[in-house]
Amino acid sequence: MSYIPDRVTKEPGRSQDPYGGEELDVPTWQVQPGRYRLIAARACPWASRAIIVRRLLGLEYVISMGLAGPTHDERSWAFDLDPDRVDPVLGYERLEQAFLARFPDYSKGITVPTLVDVPSKQAVTNDFPSITHDFFFEWRDHHRPDAPDLWPDDCRDAMETVMDRVFSDVNDGVYRCGFAGSQEAYDEAYDRVWTAMDWLEDRLSHQRFLMGDRITEADVRLFTTLVRFDAVYHGHFKCNRNKLTEMTAIWGYARDLFQTPGFGETVDFDQIKRHYYVVHEDINPNGIVPKGPDPAGWHAPHGRDRL
């Protein structure tokens, strides 16, 4: 998948690689409160990162948000949750319109999250790792006073290593299981997922969060997969060695995050299930959406504060 690489930065003309820190030769747009609209969907794990980070940092008052519905067709995500099925700020029925407003011949994927320039109604970027990175580094002047330090300097290198593995073996790994085209590809992806899950179970058995005693971007990135695991990935994507609820440390950790302001209130299990079980017709041709699992367990005491 190719993304629009543009960045929104505090200083015009400056753009840095979110991982290496070096200057990048990509177009930049300037940070300006009220100018941009985050288009997301509660169903999508990649978009959920941006929803959570925006909430944690207190950027709701400077970056507006529009939410697409949980199902889409091959053309685009649609604003079918809004009155008259139109985004009230952009006036669009589909996210596709923002991409075509900027690139009339755009033929790449229409994905969430996407930042849209409200005055021109054009897509700015849908490069999801950069969006949350820039929410932290470039929009700092607009964070709430007690916003968490999602990218702490003292563990940055270690955090990058953890996030790389979480992305390749867990975030993306469940998709490689679900869309494997052969038994061999599935077996390899399955083994990588569960090797990583066992590594996480061990890591989280002796520390509260991925990087110790504080929430970082690494936790946000892992949470969006964990919160979908039993409801979708366990059965729909055949990641069924065991359920999340059967892993003591990870299940406690996931509940800890879910109950932290900024996380659980952004989750909609019904939308999550409708997205995967309806859109993925090749995996679930009948489009039947399961009624379970019961989400009540997410509110049970987690006991993680002892760590």
Tab-separated table of N, CA and C in Angstrom, residues 2-107:
chain	number	residue	atom	x	y	z
A	2	SER	N	0.589	2.175	-0.887
A	2	SER	CA	1.307	3.444	-0.940
A	2	SER	C	0.433	4.539	-0.351
A	3	TYR	N	1.066	5.447	0.370
A	3	TYR	CA	0.331	6.506	1.050
A	3	TYR	C	0.803	7.868	0.567
A	4	ILE	N	-0.040	8.885	0.754
A	4	ILE	CA	0.373	10.254	0.486
A	4	ILE	C	1.381	10.611	1.571
A	5	PRO	N	2.622	10.953	1.219
A	5	PRO	CA	3.677	11.097	2.221
A	5	PRO	C	3.756	12.452	2.900
A	6	ASP	N	2.885	13.384	2.553
A	6	ASP	CA	2.959	14.739	3.098
A	6	ASP	C	2.914	14.742	4.621
A	7	ARG	N	3.495	15.793	5.206
A	7	ARG	CA	3.523	15.925	6.658
A	7	ARG	C	2.965	17.284	7.062
A	8	VAL	N	2.417	17.360	8.254
A	8	VAL	CA	1.982	18.628	8.835
A	8	VAL	C	2.980	18.969	9.929
A	9	THR	N	3.739	20.053	9.750
A	9	THR	CA	4.837	20.377	10.649
A	9	THR	C	4.702	21.792	11.211
A	10	LYS	N	5.351	21.998	12.349
A	10	LYS	CA	5.312	23.306	12.996
A	10	LYS	C	6.045	24.350	12.176
A	11	GLU	N	7.177	23.944	11.602
A	11	GLU	CA	7.990	24.849	10.798
A	11	GLU	C	7.807	24.504	9.323
A	12	PRO	N	7.365	25.449	8.515
A	12	PRO	CA	7.148	25.175	7.091
A	12	PRO	C	8.413	24.667	6.418
A	13	GLY	N	8.246	23.676	5.566
A	13	GLY	CA	9.370	23.177	4.799
A	13	GLY	C	10.229	22.163	5.506
A	14	ARG	N	9.913	21.838	6.775
A	14	ARG	CA	10.728	20.858	7.496
A	14	ARG	C	9.929	19.582	7.721
A	15	SER	N	10.504	18.475	7.357
A	15	SER	CA	9.850	17.187	7.560
A	15	SER	C	10.902	16.163	7.943
A	16	GLN	N	10.610	15.384	8.990
A	16	GLN	CA	11.560	14.375	9.449
A	16	GLN	C	10.946	12.995	9.390
A	17	ASP	N	11.804	12.021	9.069
A	17	ASP	CA	11.408	10.627	9.121
A	17	ASP	C	10.975	10.306	10.554
A	18	PRO	N	9.759	9.731	10.748
A	18	PRO	CA	9.302	9.447	12.112
A	18	PRO	C	10.155	8.421	12.835
A	19	TYR	N	10.968	7.667	12.129
A	19	TYR	CA	11.790	6.657	12.775
A	19	TYR	C	13.255	7.078	12.876
A	20	GLY	N	13.821	7.565	11.791
A	20	GLY	CA	15.237	7.884	11.818
A	20	GLY	C	15.569	9.303	12.197
A	21	GLY	N	14.613	10.226	12.037
A	21	GLY	CA	14.852	11.613	12.398
A	21	GLY	C	15.498	12.447	11.306
A	22	GLU	N	15.890	11.832	10.185
A	22	GLU	CA	16.533	12.599	9.131
A	22	GLU	C	15.499	13.370	8.318
A	23	GLU	N	15.988	14.390	7.640
A	23	GLU	CA	15.112	15.206	6.818
A	23	GLU	C	14.597	14.398	5.623
A	24	LEU	N	13.325	14.612	5.281
A	24	LEU	CA	12.716	13.927	4.163
A	24	LEU	C	12.317	14.927	3.091
A	25	ASP	N	12.400	14.506	1.874
A	25	ASP	CA	12.014	15.363	0.768
A	25	ASP	C	10.559	15.094	0.411
A	26	VAL	N	9.654	15.558	1.261
A	26	VAL	CA	8.219	15.399	1.019
A	26	VAL	C	7.537	16.744	1.258
A	27	PRO	N	6.390	16.967	0.640
A	27	PRO	CA	5.665	18.222	0.869
A	27	PRO	C	5.231	18.354	2.324
A	28	THR	N	5.245	19.569	2.832
A	28	THR	CA	4.805	19.819	4.201
A	28	THR	C	3.713	20.880	4.228
A	29	TRP	N	2.869	20.741	5.225
A	29	TRP	CA	1.799	21.688	5.482
A	29	TRP	C	2.023	22.215	6.892
A	30	GLN	N	1.609	23.428	7.171
A	30	GLN	CA	1.918	24.025	8.463
A	30	GLN	C	0.827	23.744	9.498
A	31	VAL	N	1.280	23.468	10.719
A	31	VAL	CA	0.361	23.314	11.843
A	31	VAL	C	-0.479	24.576	11.981
A	32	GLN	N	-1.778	24.407	12.070
A	32	GLN	CA	-2.685	25.539	12.217
A	32	GLN	C	-3.985	25.044	12.838
A	33	PRO	N	-4.281	25.429	14.080
A	33	PRO	CA	-5.506	24.972	14.731
A	33	PRO	C	-6.744	25.272	13.894
A	34	GLY	N	-7.611	24.275	13.789
A	34	GLY	CA	-8.858	24.439	13.066
A	34	GLY	C	-8.779	24.204	11.583
A	35	ARG	N	-7.570	24.053	11.054
A	35	ARG	CA	-7.429	23.921	9.604
A	35	ARG	C	-7.679	22.497	9.108
A	36	TYR	N	-7.355	21.501	9.937
A	36	TYR	CA	-7.373	20.118	9.465
A	36	TYR	C	-8.489	19.307	10.123
A	37	ARG	N	-8.936	18.318	9.382
A	37	ARG	CA	-9.955	17.409	9.897
A	37	ARG	C	-9.432	15.980	9.772
A	38	LEU	N	-9.434	15.275	10.886
A	38	LEU	CA	-9.023	13.882	10.897
A	38	LEU	C	-10.222	13.026	10.500
A	39	ILE	N	-10.090	12.308	9.415
A	39	ILE	CA	-11.131	11.373	9.004
A	39	ILE	C	-10.684	9.979	9.433
A	40	ALA	N	-11.504	9.343	10.239
A	40	ALA	CA	-11.147	8.044	10.807
A	40	ALA	C	-12.368	7.132	10.798
A	41	ALA	N	-12.185	5.942	11.336
A	41	ALA	CA	-13.286	4.995	11.503
A	41	ALA	C	-12.982	4.166	12.738
A	42	ARG	N	-13.933	4.047	13.614
A	42	ARG	CA	-13.706	3.274	14.842
A	42	ARG	C	-13.470	1.800	14.539
A	43	ALA	N	-13.852	1.357	13.367
A	43	ALA	CA	-13.680	-0.046	12.999
A	43	ALA	C	-12.237	-0.394	12.668
A	44	CYS	N	-11.474	0.572	12.208
A	44	CYS	CA	-10.133	0.310	11.660
A	44	CYS	C	-9.045	0.453	12.726
A	45	PRO	N	-8.185	-0.541	12.885
A	45	PRO	CA	-7.134	-0.445	13.916
A	45	PRO	C	-6.114	0.646	13.639
A	46	TRP	N	-5.803	0.894	12.363
A	46	TRP	CA	-4.827	1.927	12.026
A	46	TRP	C	-5.408	3.312	12.318
A	47	ALA	N	-6.686	3.495	12.021
A	47	ALA	CA	-7.339	4.762	12.325
A	47	ALA	C	-7.528	4.934	13.825
A	48	SER	N	-7.751	3.831	14.534
A	48	SER	CA	-7.956	3.911	15.982
A	48	SER	C	-6.731	4.477	16.693
A	49	ARG	N	-5.543	4.216	16.147
A	49	ARG	CA	-4.335	4.823	16.723
A	49	ARG	C	-4.485	6.342	16.775
A	50	ALA	N	-4.879	6.919	15.642
A	50	ALA	CA	-4.984	8.373	15.551
A	50	ALA	C	-6.086	8.904	16.454
A	51	ILE	N	-7.192	8.185	16.542
A	51	ILE	CA	-8.292	8.606	17.419
A	51	ILE	C	-7.815	8.661	18.863
A	52	ILE	N	-7.106	7.620	19.306
A	52	ILE	CA	-6.640	7.547	20.688
A	52	ILE	C	-5.586	8.615	20.976
A	53	VAL	N	-4.589	8.760	20.100
A	53	VAL	CA	-3.524	9.739	20.333
A	53	VAL	C	-4.106	11.154	20.357
A	54	ARG	N	-5.008	11.453	19.442
A	54	ARG	CA	-5.663	12.763	19.447
A	54	ARG	C	-6.335	13.025	20.784
A	55	ARG	N	-7.004	12.010	21.332
A	55	ARG	CA	-7.694	12.162	22.618
A	55	ARG	C	-6.702	12.284	23.771
A	56	LEU	N	-5.665	11.456	23.786
A	56	LEU	CA	-4.691	11.491	24.871
A	56	LEU	C	-3.980	12.841	24.960
A	57	LEU	N	-3.696	13.431	23.815
A	57	LEU	CA	-2.942	14.684	23.782
A	57	LEU	C	-3.830	15.919	23.910
A	58	GLY	N	-5.136	15.723	23.878
A	58	GLY	CA	-6.040	16.863	24.004
A	58	GLY	C	-6.143	17.706	22.750
A	59	LEU	N	-6.008	17.073	21.602
A	59	LEU	CA	-6.045	17.809	20.341
A	59	LEU	C	-7.450	17.925	19.744
A	60	GLU	N	-8.461	17.486	20.497
A	60	GLU	CA	-9.833	17.539	19.975
A	60	GLU	C	-10.273	18.955	19.632
A	61	TYR	N	-9.674	19.934	20.314
A	61	TYR	CA	-10.120	21.312	20.138
A	61	TYR	C	-9.391	22.040	19.009
A	62	VAL	N	-8.371	21.412	18.448
A	62	VAL	CA	-7.634	22.053	17.355
A	62	VAL	C	-7.667	21.240	16.063
A	63	ILE	N	-8.023	19.960	16.165
A	63	ILE	CA	-8.161	19.110	14.989
A	63	ILE	C	-9.531	18.446	15.071
A	64	SER	N	-10.436	18.811	14.193
A	64	SER	CA	-11.770	18.212	14.224
A	64	SER	C	-11.698	16.782	13.707
A	65	MET	N	-12.765	16.026	13.904
A	65	MET	CA	-12.760	14.632	13.473
A	65	MET	C	-14.084	14.260	12.844
A	66	GLY	N	-14.001	13.577	11.718
A	66	GLY	CA	-15.163	12.992	11.070
A	66	GLY	C	-15.009	11.482	11.069
A	67	LEU	N	-16.112	10.778	11.277
A	67	LEU	CA	-16.051	9.323	11.385
A	67	LEU	C	-16.827	8.654	10.258
A	68	ALA	N	-16.145	7.796	9.540
A	68	ALA	CA	-16.789	6.997	8.506
A	68	ALA	C	-17.453	5.786	9.142
A	69	GLY	N	-18.408	5.218	8.438
A	69	GLY	CA	-19.077	4.023	8.933
A	69	GLY	C	-18.176	2.809	8.871
A	70	PRO	N	-18.593	1.701	9.480
A	70	PRO	CA	-17.725	0.527	9.594
A	70	PRO	C	-17.581	-0.300	8.324
A	71	THR	N	-18.476	-0.139	7.371
A	71	THR	CA	-18.385	-0.923	6.142
A	71	THR	C	-18.109	-0.009	4.952
A	72	HIS	N	-17.446	-0.560	3.968
A	72	HIS	CA	-17.145	0.220	2.764
A	72	HIS	C	-17.073	-0.723	1.577
A	73	ASP	N	-17.097	-0.145	0.385
A	73	ASP	CA	-16.949	-0.955	-0.814
A	73	ASP	C	-15.572	-0.713	-1.414
A	74	GLU	N	-15.366	-1.152	-2.645
A	74	GLU	CA	-14.047	-1.016	-3.248
A	74	GLU	C	-13.681	0.430	-3.532
A	75	ARG	N	-14.656	1.331	-3.533
A	75	ARG	CA	-14.373	2.728	-3.839
A	75	ARG	C	-13.813	3.491	-2.651
A	76	SER	N	-14.464	3.358	-1.490
A	76	SER	CA	-14.054	4.266	-0.414
A	76	SER	C	-14.832	4.017	0.865
A	77	TRP	N	-14.290	4.566	1.941
A	77	TRP	CA	-15.040	4.686	3.185
A	77	TRP	C	-16.121	5.757	2.984
A	78	ALA	N	-17.283	5.549	3.581
A	78	ALA	CA	-18.406	6.462	3.386
A	78	ALA	C	-18.867	7.047	4.718
A	79	PHE	N	-19.439	8.243	4.654
A	79	PHE	CA	-19.909	8.930	5.859
A	79	PHE	C	-21.372	8.578	6.140
A	80	ASP	N	-21.640	7.278	6.230
A	80	ASP	CA	-23.024	6.853	6.385
A	80	ASP	C	-23.526	6.883	7.823
A	81	LEU	N	-22.692	7.354	8.756
A	81	LEU	CA	-23.149	7.548	10.137
A	81	LEU	C	-23.736	8.941	10.337
A	82	ASP	N	-23.436	9.862	9.425
A	82	ASP	CA	-23.857	11.255	9.565
A	82	ASP	C	-25.249	11.476	8.985
A	83	PRO	N	-25.936	12.511	9.459
A	83	PRO	CA	-27.235	12.853	8.875
A	83	PRO	C	-27.098	13.059	7.370
A	84	ASP	N	-28.022	12.498	6.619
A	84	ASP	CA	-28.009	12.589	5.160
A	84	ASP	C	-26.776	11.935	4.547
A	85	ARG	N	-26.019	11.177	5.374
A	85	ARG	CA	-24.840	10.426	4.901
A	85	ARG	C	-23.799	11.342	4.274
A	86	VAL	N	-23.630	12.518	4.877
A	86	VAL	CA	-22.689	13.522	4.394
A	86	VAL	C	-21.895	14.064	5.572
A	87	ASP	N	-20.554	14.145	5.418
A	87	ASP	CA	-19.752	14.752	6.473
A	87	ASP	C	-20.143	16.219	6.613
A	88	PRO	N	-20.484	16.662	7.840
A	88	PRO	CA	-21.020	18.017	8.002
A	88	PRO	C	-20.022	19.137	7.758
A	89	VAL	N	-18.731	18.851	7.812
A	89	VAL	CA	-17.714	19.881	7.587
A	89	VAL	C	-17.262	19.897	6.134
A	90	LEU	N	-16.992	18.731	5.589
A	90	LEU	CA	-16.458	18.652	4.223
A	90	LEU	C	-17.554	18.639	3.162
A	91	GLY	N	-18.750	18.205	3.560
A	91	GLY	CA	-19.826	18.104	2.588
A	91	GLY	C	-19.675	16.925	1.651
A	92	TYR	N	-18.851	15.954	2.021
A	92	TYR	CA	-18.590	14.790	1.183
A	92	TYR	C	-19.410	13.587	1.647
A	93	GLU	N	-19.762	12.729	0.691
A	93	GLU	CA	-20.401	11.463	1.007
A	93	GLU	C	-19.362	10.361	1.224
A	94	ARG	N	-18.225	10.506	0.553
A	94	ARG	CA	-17.164	9.502	0.616
A	94	ARG	C	-15.812	10.169	0.822
A	95	LEU	N	-14.936	9.478	1.521
A	95	LEU	CA	-13.575	9.978	1.706
A	95	LEU	C	-12.863	10.094	0.363
A	96	GLU	N	-13.231	9.271	-0.568
A	96	GLU	CA	-12.637	9.297	-1.900
A	96	GLU	C	-12.639	10.704	-2.502
A	97	GLN	N	-13.667	11.483	-2.203
A	97	GLN	CA	-13.794	12.811	-2.783
A	97	GLN	C	-12.647	13.733	-2.371
A	98	ALA	N	-12.143	13.572	-1.152
A	98	ALA	CA	-11.023	14.399	-0.685
A	98	ALA	C	-9.738	14.049	-1.432
A	99	PHE	N	-9.560	12.783	-1.766
A	99	PHE	CA	-8.382	12.361	-2.525
A	99	PHE	C	-8.469	12.864	-3.965
A	100	LEU	N	-9.645	12.752	-4.564
A	100	LEU	CA	-9.811	13.179	-5.947
A	100	LEU	C	-9.771	14.697	-6.082
A	101	ALA	N	-10.118	15.404	-4.993
A	101	ALA	CA	-10.030	16.862	-5.037
A	101	ALA	C	-8.588	17.320	-5.172
A	102	ARG	N	-7.673	16.512	-4.667
A	102	ARG	CA	-6.258	16.861	-4.777
A	102	ARG	C	-5.584	16.189	-5.959
A	103	PHE	N	-5.917	14.928	-6.171
A	103	PHE	CA	-5.326	14.162	-7.271
A	103	PHE	C	-6.470	13.598	-8.126
A	104	PRO	N	-6.882	14.296	-9.176
A	104	PRO	CA	-8.025	13.850	-9.986
A	104	PRO	C	-7.882	12.437	-10.539
A	105	ASP	N	-6.646	11.990	-10.729
A	105	ASP	CA	-6.421	10.645	-11.267
A	105	ASP	C	-5.937	9.666	-10.199
A	106	TYR	N	-6.212	9.970	-8.939
A	106	TYR	CA	-5.714	9.137	-7.841
A	106	TYR	C	-6.206	7.704	-7.987
A	107	SER	N	-5.286	6.756	-7.908
A	107	SER	CA	-5.649	5.352	-8.109
A	107	SER	C	-5.145	4.438	-7.003
